[in-house]
Amino acid sequence: MAACIPRAPVGCGGYLLFGDVVRAHRRRLGLTQEGLATASGLSVRNIRAIESGQVTSPRQATVRLLATAFRLEGLDRKRFYAAIAEPAPIPTGGVALLAGRSIPAQLPGDVSHFVGREDQLHELDALLEPPGDAGTGTVIVTVGGTAGVGKTALAVHWAHRAAERFPDGQLYVNLRGFDRDDEVVDPADAIRGFLDVLGVEPHQVPTERDAQATLYRSLSAGLRLLMILDNARDSDQVRPLLAGGPAVRTVVTSRNRLTALVAEVGARPLVLDLPDQAEAAALLHRRIGVGSQDDDATEAIVAVCGRQPLALALVAARIRQTGFPLATVAAELRHPSSAALDGVWVVFSWSYRVLDPFAARLFRLLGLTAGVDIGTDAVTALAGVTGEEARRTLRELTDASLLTEHAPGRYHLPGLLRVYAAQLAHRTDTEEDRRAALTRLLDHYTYTAYQADRVLNPTRAPIPMGSGVAADGTGPAAPPDVGAALAWLAAERAVLLSTLRQARDAGLDRHAWQLGWALDSFLYEHRHWHDEGAAWAVALRAATALMDRQAVAHAHRFLGVVAGRLDRFAEAHDHMRRAVEMSRAAGDRPGEAETEYVLSYVCWLQADHERALHHAQRSLALWVALDHPVWEGKASNAVGWYHAQLGAPHLALPYHERAVALQRRAGDRANEAVAHDALGRANHNLGYHEAAAEHYDHGLRLARDLADPILEAQLNSHLGDTYQAIGDSASARERWEEAYKALMNAGHPLVGDVARKLQTVWGSNSRWSPRIEAP
């Protein structure tokens, strides 16, 4: 189905975690977790750990007890055992990272020309004693102070000095606590990022946020970690991120005092004032590097800058570029008025005025963007210039210290500079020019995300997107392969979510609706289900504003799927009801048929396989009447899948065969390959291994012709399962290794599933050891 990865018969059924399968069987029998614990002899705690995803590969004895409690026999019992995905448990004792993961080293680059703050550095050294020393609890330090005073510079500089004392790594997150409300980092998102870098694969991350936080605390409990939580808004934002291990050291920076942390967890406050006159002068001279020491001019510059490190850095950049004497620069600056930031605005304006017109325009436009940073391609679209012109202008802005290139090709505009740039844009540029620039940027993000989704999810039914060409005649290039699509979406995820909300707020509703659609496959695959729901909620409001009933129905369908994945079934069915109402009101029979198709999946998530089959059959009947072979094939495949789930794979075969014939007739080779995969699994489950292998091979040929490495990897993985079932471990290993290599090259989250299969044939002590790098 469109709302899921369409590589399994219904779109995502083949990618379920063992906990999902246990939960589905429990609901089928109408058992609570306590009831299942009684029936199986297991503890409620164990049941919860399995269903939440904390335990993905339980012991065989546990699996046998569950199968007996579910009254599974014969083929059903075998399929239940096959859902385990081979042993690769997440470490819950917090004593080690997952095998093959590198030690996290997330600190930003050390601050160049750092001077002064000796007392504060010594205080940090004293407070954060080496982790090997005796201690009874986690040590937390809060570094407070006004904007631009150098809190981050101090924390990062000290962290680099202390890093070697933390052999298990250093974690860093910019919480963006004082950015716009829609850009402030949700603690749950930060935890998810920490789980990624600590080695937890996406499919092993629990669905519920509380379970994710529990897993994060368990993983970090026994580690010697240094954590920098930068730019926190308040104690509530920080509290969920605090690790519980006695060897963890945490530094939190914030403009607020975070008094609650001091009171509740014994955090030790360190308040950072502006540098004194001598330190500010030293900072200025260190950044200038060469030149005469003019004490009077230095004193005047430091006074105008209000001893602000950022303003002093900009003055130093100007002096280096022009070679002007300090006295000349001091004469250019006027004395600030009584307003606290007027002196800083003076320095900013002075740096801005010396930019050439193209760089000045780009600086103003960057103040209009919503994301925390921006890539070169996006800058090109924003400005409506060529890539070379954009890169040349970006170099001018970074040379002037008005912009930071914090990673290759990615640029960050610090908070005060962003405020200043936005003010300039609203004073200098017309509303028409600002709107055109924002539209170009949203064109770029929307069409590039759409092309990335088409690469990741080629069997998904597309939506109309227009020409994909911006007003200036430029158009974004499609990502060349799956790896590039995944990398782009991963790098831009936070930016795209912020931009989605900006599109809604700016009244660019078509962009908001389409961008929400384009993000769905990636957010689903990587289990960012809360982000997925938030994106669709924005898309729904945008579609409603457009008075586009088909788009509104589509948004309700996807919101229903997300609610179902999060076990909010009343909400899910309400969205589905609204989707049907909107489709019927619009006279959209295909929309009604698709809603029935999606509703079958929601019922399946609810462990109501009979109703799931019923809705899939209704969808199939509607598609037959509409004479739509592609969707008829997908619905037929779904009917077969639900028959198999109800323990009747022999009834599934004709529906899968029908799907193959329909997709072949329609020329939809991607969905034909998916149908062959479904036929292979149905035959495999019936013990017809030779027929299963033939269908997998046929699907593989199609996947290779399509140059779809992920679909090819899935088919190879399943073909390896069939070889293993007939005792041909060598062929199984060969197929699994091909699948592993493809998924690894693409940075796909399913690489860990295949790695576990390989470990079963190589053995945990063999010389083969998969290195599962972070995507």
PDB file of C-alpha atoms in Angstrom, residues 258-499:
ATOM      1  CA  LEU A 258      17.728  25.780  34.424  1.00  0.00           C
ATOM      2  CA  THR A 259      17.037  26.095  38.120  1.00  0.00           C
ATOM      3  CA  ALA A 260      14.864  22.975  38.129  1.00  0.00           C
ATOM      4  CA  LEU A 261      17.842  20.816  37.108  1.00  0.00           C
ATOM      5  CA  VAL A 262      19.907  22.268  39.910  1.00  0.00           C
ATOM      6  CA  ALA A 263      17.149  21.516  42.406  1.00  0.00           C
ATOM      7  CA  GLU A 264      16.048  18.104  41.135  1.00  0.00           C
ATOM      8  CA  VAL A 265      19.205  16.331  39.973  1.00  0.00           C
ATOM      9  CA  GLY A 266      21.932  18.349  41.626  1.00  0.00           C
ATOM     10  CA  ALA A 267      23.223  19.988  38.470  1.00  0.00           C
ATOM     11  CA  ARG A 268      26.087  22.365  39.165  1.00  0.00           C
ATOM     12  CA  PRO A 269      25.546  25.844  37.691  1.00  0.00           C
ATOM     13  CA  LEU A 270      28.288  27.768  35.918  1.00  0.00           C
ATOM     14  CA  VAL A 271      27.234  31.272  34.864  1.00  0.00           C
ATOM     15  CA  LEU A 272      29.235  32.765  32.004  1.00  0.00           C
ATOM     16  CA  ASP A 273      29.527  36.524  31.847  1.00  0.00           C
ATOM     17  CA  LEU A 274      30.846  38.550  28.949  1.00  0.00           C
ATOM     18  CA  PRO A 275      34.635  38.382  28.719  1.00  0.00           C
ATOM     19  CA  ASP A 276      36.342  41.102  30.629  1.00  0.00           C
ATOM     20  CA  GLN A 277      38.133  43.908  28.828  1.00  0.00           C
ATOM     21  CA  ALA A 278      41.467  42.101  28.707  1.00  0.00           C
ATOM     22  CA  GLU A 279      39.958  38.846  27.427  1.00  0.00           C
ATOM     23  CA  ALA A 280      37.892  40.669  24.795  1.00  0.00           C
ATOM     24  CA  ALA A 281      40.974  42.536  23.602  1.00  0.00           C
ATOM     25  CA  ALA A 282      42.949  39.300  23.486  1.00  0.00           C
ATOM     26  CA  LEU A 283      40.167  37.646  21.459  1.00  0.00           C
ATOM     27  CA  LEU A 284      40.192  40.497  18.960  1.00  0.00           C
ATOM     28  CA  HIS A 285      43.967  40.445  18.544  1.00  0.00           C
ATOM     29  CA  ARG A 286      44.125  36.659  18.334  1.00  0.00           C
ATOM     30  CA  ARG A 287      41.607  36.681  15.500  1.00  0.00           C
ATOM     31  CA  ILE A 288      43.360  39.503  13.671  1.00  0.00           C
ATOM     32  CA  GLY A 289      46.621  37.585  13.895  1.00  0.00           C
ATOM     33  CA  VAL A 290      48.995  40.320  12.851  1.00  0.00           C
ATOM     34  CA  GLY A 291      49.106  44.077  13.127  1.00  0.00           C
ATOM     35  CA  SER A 292      49.952  46.790  15.606  1.00  0.00           C
ATOM     36  CA  GLN A 293      48.598  46.840  19.119  1.00  0.00           C
ATOM     37  CA  ASP A 294      46.664  50.091  19.347  1.00  0.00           C
ATOM     38  CA  ASP A 295      45.299  50.078  22.890  1.00  0.00           C
ATOM     39  CA  ASP A 296      43.011  53.073  22.438  1.00  0.00           C
ATOM     40  CA  ALA A 297      41.486  51.730  19.219  1.00  0.00           C
ATOM     41  CA  THR A 298      41.134  48.271  20.730  1.00  0.00           C
ATOM     42  CA  GLU A 299      39.331  49.703  23.751  1.00  0.00           C
ATOM     43  CA  ALA A 300      36.930  51.625  21.489  1.00  0.00           C
ATOM     44  CA  ILE A 301      36.159  48.567  19.327  1.00  0.00           C
ATOM     45  CA  VAL A 302      35.587  46.353  22.363  1.00  0.00           C
ATOM     46  CA  ALA A 303      33.245  48.970  23.828  1.00  0.00           C
ATOM     47  CA  VAL A 304      31.133  49.280  20.666  1.00  0.00           C
ATOM     48  CA  CYS A 305      30.913  45.491  20.415  1.00  0.00           C
ATOM     49  CA  GLY A 306      29.803  45.305  24.016  1.00  0.00           C
ATOM     50  CA  ARG A 307      32.547  42.684  24.568  1.00  0.00           C
ATOM     51  CA  GLN A 308      30.353  40.324  22.462  1.00  0.00           C
ATOM     52  CA  PRO A 309      32.541  37.493  21.073  1.00  0.00           C
ATOM     53  CA  LEU A 310      30.496  37.184  17.864  1.00  0.00           C
ATOM     54  CA  ALA A 311      30.672  40.905  17.141  1.00  0.00           C
ATOM     55  CA  LEU A 312      34.411  40.942  17.878  1.00  0.00           C
ATOM     56  CA  ALA A 313      34.909  38.053  15.454  1.00  0.00           C
ATOM     57  CA  LEU A 314      33.186  40.032  12.704  1.00  0.00           C
ATOM     58  CA  VAL A 315      35.329  43.091  13.388  1.00  0.00           C
ATOM     59  CA  ALA A 316      38.455  40.938  13.191  1.00  0.00           C
ATOM     60  CA  ALA A 317      37.277  39.453   9.890  1.00  0.00           C
ATOM     61  CA  ARG A 318      36.842  42.963   8.472  1.00  0.00           C
ATOM     62  CA  ILE A 319      40.333  43.982   9.564  1.00  0.00           C
ATOM     63  CA  ARG A 320      41.898  40.874   8.026  1.00  0.00           C
ATOM     64  CA  GLN A 321      40.095  41.451   4.729  1.00  0.00           C
ATOM     65  CA  THR A 322      40.861  45.154   4.393  1.00  0.00           C
ATOM     66  CA  GLY A 323      44.141  45.516   6.254  1.00  0.00           C
ATOM     67  CA  PHE A 324      42.790  48.705   7.829  1.00  0.00           C
ATOM     68  CA  PRO A 325      44.470  49.855  11.032  1.00  0.00           C
ATOM     69  CA  LEU A 326      42.533  49.375  14.232  1.00  0.00           C
ATOM     70  CA  ALA A 327      42.153  53.153  14.585  1.00  0.00           C
ATOM     71  CA  THR A 328      40.437  53.380  11.195  1.00  0.00           C
ATOM     72  CA  VAL A 329      38.030  50.617  12.106  1.00  0.00           C
ATOM     73  CA  ALA A 330      37.303  52.189  15.460  1.00  0.00           C
ATOM     74  CA  ALA A 331      36.471  55.464  13.727  1.00  0.00           C
ATOM     75  CA  GLU A 332      33.962  53.690  11.481  1.00  0.00           C
ATOM     76  CA  LEU A 333      31.968  52.465  14.436  1.00  0.00           C
ATOM     77  CA  ARG A 334      29.504  54.679  16.161  1.00  0.00           C
ATOM     78  CA  HIS A 335      28.763  54.339  19.849  1.00  0.00           C
ATOM     79  CA  PRO A 336      25.804  52.092  20.629  1.00  0.00           C
ATOM     80  CA  SER A 337      22.672  53.550  22.083  1.00  0.00           C
ATOM     81  CA  SER A 338      21.113  52.313  25.301  1.00  0.00           C
ATOM     82  CA  ALA A 339      19.438  49.319  23.607  1.00  0.00           C
ATOM     83  CA  ALA A 340      21.299  46.133  24.548  1.00  0.00           C
ATOM     84  CA  LEU A 341      21.905  44.858  20.994  1.00  0.00           C
ATOM     85  CA  ASP A 342      22.384  48.130  19.140  1.00  0.00           C
ATOM     86  CA  GLY A 343      26.162  47.815  19.301  1.00  0.00           C
ATOM     87  CA  VAL A 344      25.986  44.351  17.797  1.00  0.00           C
ATOM     88  CA  TRP A 345      23.641  45.544  15.028  1.00  0.00           C
ATOM     89  CA  VAL A 346      26.169  48.270  14.240  1.00  0.00           C
ATOM     90  CA  VAL A 347      28.900  45.690  13.726  1.00  0.00           C
ATOM     91  CA  PHE A 348      26.638  43.454  11.676  1.00  0.00           C
ATOM     92  CA  SER A 349      25.569  46.338   9.466  1.00  0.00           C
ATOM     93  CA  TRP A 350      29.146  47.377   8.921  1.00  0.00           C
ATOM     94  CA  SER A 351      30.096  43.849   7.772  1.00  0.00           C
ATOM     95  CA  TYR A 352      26.959  43.660   5.638  1.00  0.00           C
ATOM     96  CA  ARG A 353      27.571  46.984   3.882  1.00  0.00           C
ATOM     97  CA  VAL A 354      30.897  45.860   2.409  1.00  0.00           C
ATOM     98  CA  LEU A 355      29.364  42.824   0.702  1.00  0.00           C
ATOM     99  CA  ASP A 356      28.851  42.970  -3.043  1.00  0.00           C
ATOM    100  CA  PRO A 357      25.182  43.227  -4.088  1.00  0.00           C
ATOM    101  CA  PHE A 358      24.827  39.504  -4.852  1.00  0.00           C
ATOM    102  CA  ALA A 359      26.244  38.430  -1.498  1.00  0.00           C
ATOM    103  CA  ALA A 360      24.151  41.040   0.337  1.00  0.00           C
ATOM    104  CA  ARG A 361      21.008  39.765  -1.379  1.00  0.00           C
ATOM    105  CA  LEU A 362      21.793  36.145  -0.536  1.00  0.00           C
ATOM    106  CA  PHE A 363      22.485  37.075   3.090  1.00  0.00           C
ATOM    107  CA  ARG A 364      19.058  38.711   3.331  1.00  0.00           C
ATOM    108  CA  LEU A 365      17.334  35.738   1.705  1.00  0.00           C
ATOM    109  CA  LEU A 366      19.003  33.291   4.082  1.00  0.00           C
ATOM    110  CA  GLY A 367      17.223  35.101   6.896  1.00  0.00           C
ATOM    111  CA  LEU A 368      13.912  33.924   5.403  1.00  0.00           C
ATOM    112  CA  THR A 369      14.700  30.202   5.551  1.00  0.00           C
ATOM    113  CA  ALA A 370      13.190  27.918   8.162  1.00  0.00           C
ATOM    114  CA  GLY A 371      15.721  25.121   8.598  1.00  0.00           C
ATOM    115  CA  VAL A 372      18.576  25.046  11.047  1.00  0.00           C
ATOM    116  CA  ASP A 373      21.009  24.908   8.120  1.00  0.00           C
ATOM    117  CA  ILE A 374      20.960  24.840   4.319  1.00  0.00           C
ATOM    118  CA  GLY A 375      22.782  22.956   1.565  1.00  0.00           C
ATOM    119  CA  THR A 376      24.421  24.436  -1.516  1.00  0.00           C
ATOM    120  CA  ASP A 377      21.742  23.144  -3.904  1.00  0.00           C
ATOM    121  CA  ALA A 378      19.036  24.739  -1.788  1.00  0.00           C
ATOM    122  CA  VAL A 379      20.952  28.033  -1.742  1.00  0.00           C
ATOM    123  CA  THR A 380      21.112  27.858  -5.527  1.00  0.00           C
ATOM    124  CA  ALA A 381      17.337  27.524  -5.699  1.00  0.00           C
ATOM    125  CA  LEU A 382      16.694  30.198  -3.067  1.00  0.00           C
ATOM    126  CA  ALA A 383      18.781  32.771  -4.924  1.00  0.00           C
ATOM    127  CA  GLY A 384      17.771  31.647  -8.432  1.00  0.00           C
ATOM    128  CA  VAL A 385      21.393  31.536  -9.603  1.00  0.00           C
ATOM    129  CA  THR A 386      23.759  28.943 -11.010  1.00  0.00           C
ATOM    130  CA  GLY A 387      25.607  26.542  -8.739  1.00  0.00           C
ATOM    131  CA  GLU A 388      28.930  28.269  -9.381  1.00  0.00           C
ATOM    132  CA  GLU A 389      27.462  31.688  -8.572  1.00  0.00           C
ATOM    133  CA  ALA A 390      25.995  30.303  -5.363  1.00  0.00           C
ATOM    134  CA  ARG A 391      29.279  28.735  -4.272  1.00  0.00           C
ATOM    135  CA  ARG A 392      31.215  31.925  -5.016  1.00  0.00           C
ATOM    136  CA  THR A 393      28.746  34.021  -3.023  1.00  0.00           C
ATOM    137  CA  LEU A 394      28.737  31.552  -0.137  1.00  0.00           C
ATOM    138  CA  ARG A 395      32.518  31.788   0.032  1.00  0.00           C
ATOM    139  CA  GLU A 396      32.257  35.561   0.348  1.00  0.00           C
ATOM    140  CA  LEU A 397      29.767  35.241   3.219  1.00  0.00           C
ATOM    141  CA  THR A 398      31.877  32.650   5.071  1.00  0.00           C
ATOM    142  CA  ASP A 399      35.035  34.709   4.550  1.00  0.00           C
ATOM    143  CA  ALA A 400      33.212  37.644   6.127  1.00  0.00           C
ATOM    144  CA  SER A 401      32.193  35.430   9.110  1.00  0.00           C
ATOM    145  CA  LEU A 402      28.547  36.119   8.332  1.00  0.00           C
ATOM    146  CA  LEU A 403      27.926  32.442   7.619  1.00  0.00           C
ATOM    147  CA  THR A 404      29.415  29.199   8.944  1.00  0.00           C
ATOM    148  CA  GLU A 405      30.119  26.132   6.802  1.00  0.00           C
ATOM    149  CA  HIS A 406      29.711  23.629   9.635  1.00  0.00           C
ATOM    150  CA  ALA A 407      29.925  20.593   7.304  1.00  0.00           C
ATOM    151  CA  PRO A 408      31.027  20.303   3.679  1.00  0.00           C
ATOM    152  CA  GLY A 409      28.365  22.002   1.585  1.00  0.00           C
ATOM    153  CA  ARG A 410      26.106  22.832   4.560  1.00  0.00           C
ATOM    154  CA  TYR A 411      25.818  26.323   5.988  1.00  0.00           C
ATOM    155  CA  HIS A 412      24.491  27.728   9.253  1.00  0.00           C
ATOM    156  CA  LEU A 413      23.405  31.287   9.998  1.00  0.00           C
ATOM    157  CA  PRO A 414      23.823  31.944  13.752  1.00  0.00           C
ATOM    158  CA  GLY A 415      20.742  33.119  15.615  1.00  0.00           C
ATOM    159  CA  LEU A 416      21.490  36.842  15.942  1.00  0.00           C
ATOM    160  CA  LEU A 417      22.679  37.054  12.353  1.00  0.00           C
ATOM    161  CA  ARG A 418      19.508  35.308  11.173  1.00  0.00           C
ATOM    162  CA  VAL A 419      17.371  37.860  13.007  1.00  0.00           C
ATOM    163  CA  TYR A 420      19.397  40.676  11.449  1.00  0.00           C
ATOM    164  CA  ALA A 421      19.219  39.165   7.947  1.00  0.00           C
ATOM    165  CA  ALA A 422      15.435  38.700   8.196  1.00  0.00           C
ATOM    166  CA  GLN A 423      15.000  42.312   9.321  1.00  0.00           C
ATOM    167  CA  LEU A 424      17.035  43.470   6.346  1.00  0.00           C
ATOM    168  CA  ALA A 425      15.019  41.320   3.954  1.00  0.00           C
ATOM    169  CA  HIS A 426      11.737  42.808   5.133  1.00  0.00           C
ATOM    170  CA  ARG A 427      13.130  46.351   4.920  1.00  0.00           C
ATOM    171  CA  THR A 428      14.967  45.970   1.619  1.00  0.00           C
ATOM    172  CA  ASP A 429      13.240  43.389  -0.583  1.00  0.00           C
ATOM    173  CA  THR A 430       9.713  43.618  -1.877  1.00  0.00           C
ATOM    174  CA  GLU A 431       7.042  41.159  -0.808  1.00  0.00           C
ATOM    175  CA  GLU A 432       7.024  39.856  -4.391  1.00  0.00           C
ATOM    176  CA  ASP A 433      10.781  39.171  -4.318  1.00  0.00           C
ATOM    177  CA  ARG A 434      10.630  37.473  -0.926  1.00  0.00           C
ATOM    178  CA  ARG A 435       7.692  35.319  -2.041  1.00  0.00           C
ATOM    179  CA  ALA A 436       9.476  34.335  -5.249  1.00  0.00           C
ATOM    180  CA  ALA A 437      12.616  33.287  -3.365  1.00  0.00           C
ATOM    181  CA  LEU A 438      10.653  31.226  -0.855  1.00  0.00           C
ATOM    182  CA  THR A 439       8.682  29.589  -3.686  1.00  0.00           C
ATOM    183  CA  ARG A 440      11.893  28.654  -5.501  1.00  0.00           C
ATOM    184  CA  LEU A 441      13.266  27.109  -2.314  1.00  0.00           C
ATOM    185  CA  LEU A 442      10.073  25.148  -1.696  1.00  0.00           C
ATOM    186  CA  ASP A 443      10.046  24.016  -5.332  1.00  0.00           C
ATOM    187  CA  HIS A 444      13.527  22.631  -4.801  1.00  0.00           C
ATOM    188  CA  TYR A 445      12.737  20.823  -1.560  1.00  0.00           C
ATOM    189  CA  THR A 446       9.387  19.491  -2.750  1.00  0.00           C
ATOM    190  CA  TYR A 447      10.493  18.173  -6.128  1.00  0.00           C
ATOM    191  CA  THR A 448      13.779  16.767  -4.843  1.00  0.00           C
ATOM    192  CA  ALA A 449      11.986  14.998  -1.992  1.00  0.00           C
ATOM    193  CA  TYR A 450       9.436  13.689  -4.498  1.00  0.00           C
ATOM    194  CA  GLN A 451      12.185  12.313  -6.762  1.00  0.00           C
ATOM    195  CA  ALA A 452      13.904  10.739  -3.756  1.00  0.00           C
ATOM    196  CA  ASP A 453      10.638   9.068  -2.779  1.00  0.00           C
ATOM    197  CA  ARG A 454      10.201   7.716  -6.310  1.00  0.00           C
ATOM    198  CA  VAL A 455      13.643   6.121  -6.053  1.00  0.00           C
ATOM    199  CA  LEU A 456      12.974   4.645  -2.614  1.00  0.00           C
ATOM    200  CA  ASN A 457       9.419   3.573  -3.340  1.00  0.00           C
ATOM    201  CA  PRO A 458       8.936   2.995  -7.089  1.00  0.00           C
ATOM    202  CA  THR A 459       5.779   0.900  -6.647  1.00  0.00           C
ATOM    203  CA  ARG A 460       3.926   3.728  -4.911  1.00  0.00           C
ATOM    204  CA  ALA A 461       1.195   5.412  -6.930  1.00  0.00           C
ATOM    205  CA  PRO A 462       2.475   8.926  -7.796  1.00  0.00           C
ATOM    206  CA  ILE A 463       0.619  12.199  -7.379  1.00  0.00           C
ATOM    207  CA  PRO A 464       0.550  15.058  -9.934  1.00  0.00           C
ATOM    208  CA  MET A 465       3.529  17.334  -9.411  1.00  0.00           C
ATOM    209  CA  GLY A 466       3.525  19.634 -12.439  1.00  0.00           C
ATOM    210  CA  SER A 467       6.663  20.124 -14.488  1.00  0.00           C
ATOM    211  CA  GLY A 468       9.148  20.176 -11.628  1.00  0.00           C
ATOM    212  CA  VAL A 469      10.741  23.311 -13.096  1.00  0.00           C
ATOM    213  CA  ALA A 470      11.154  26.468 -11.059  1.00  0.00           C
ATOM    214  CA  ALA A 471      10.127  29.896 -12.294  1.00  0.00           C
ATOM    215  CA  ASP A 472      13.702  30.733 -13.345  1.00  0.00           C
ATOM    216  CA  GLY A 473      13.875  27.667 -15.573  1.00  0.00           C
ATOM    217  CA  THR A 474      15.968  25.552 -13.232  1.00  0.00           C
ATOM    218  CA  GLY A 475      14.849  22.241 -11.860  1.00  0.00           C
ATOM    219  CA  PRO A 476      16.298  19.877  -9.250  1.00  0.00           C
ATOM    220  CA  ALA A 477      17.974  16.730 -10.450  1.00  0.00           C
ATOM    221  CA  ALA A 478      16.655  13.413  -9.218  1.00  0.00           C
ATOM    222  CA  PRO A 479      18.958  11.603  -6.804  1.00  0.00           C
ATOM    223  CA  PRO A 480      20.937   9.126  -8.899  1.00  0.00           C
ATOM    224  CA  ASP A 481      20.431   6.082  -6.712  1.00  0.00           C
ATOM    225  CA  VAL A 482      18.914   4.740  -3.512  1.00  0.00           C
ATOM    226  CA  GLY A 483      21.981   5.579  -1.430  1.00  0.00           C
ATOM    227  CA  ALA A 484      21.942   9.202  -2.570  1.00  0.00           C
ATOM    228  CA  ALA A 485      18.207   9.464  -1.927  1.00  0.00           C
ATOM    229  CA  LEU A 486      18.560   8.088   1.607  1.00  0.00           C
ATOM    230  CA  ALA A 487      21.564  10.305   2.339  1.00  0.00           C
ATOM    231  CA  TRP A 488      19.792  13.437   1.086  1.00  0.00           C
ATOM    232  CA  LEU A 489      16.629  12.753   3.057  1.00  0.00           C
ATOM    233  CA  ALA A 490      18.594  11.917   6.212  1.00  0.00           C
ATOM    234  CA  ALA A 491      20.623  15.131   5.944  1.00  0.00           C
ATOM    235  CA  GLU A 492      17.571  17.272   5.197  1.00  0.00           C
ATOM    236  CA  ARG A 493      14.944  15.625   7.446  1.00  0.00           C
ATOM    237  CA  ALA A 494      14.819  18.334  10.136  1.00  0.00           C
ATOM    238  CA  VAL A 495      15.041  21.087   7.519  1.00  0.00           C
ATOM    239  CA  LEU A 496      12.244  19.570   5.438  1.00  0.00           C
ATOM    240  CA  LEU A 497       9.927  19.259   8.437  1.00  0.00           C
ATOM    241  CA  SER A 498      10.560  22.909   9.341  1.00  0.00           C
ATOM    242  CA  THR A 499      10.086  23.946   5.712  1.00  0.00           C
TER     243      THR A 499
END
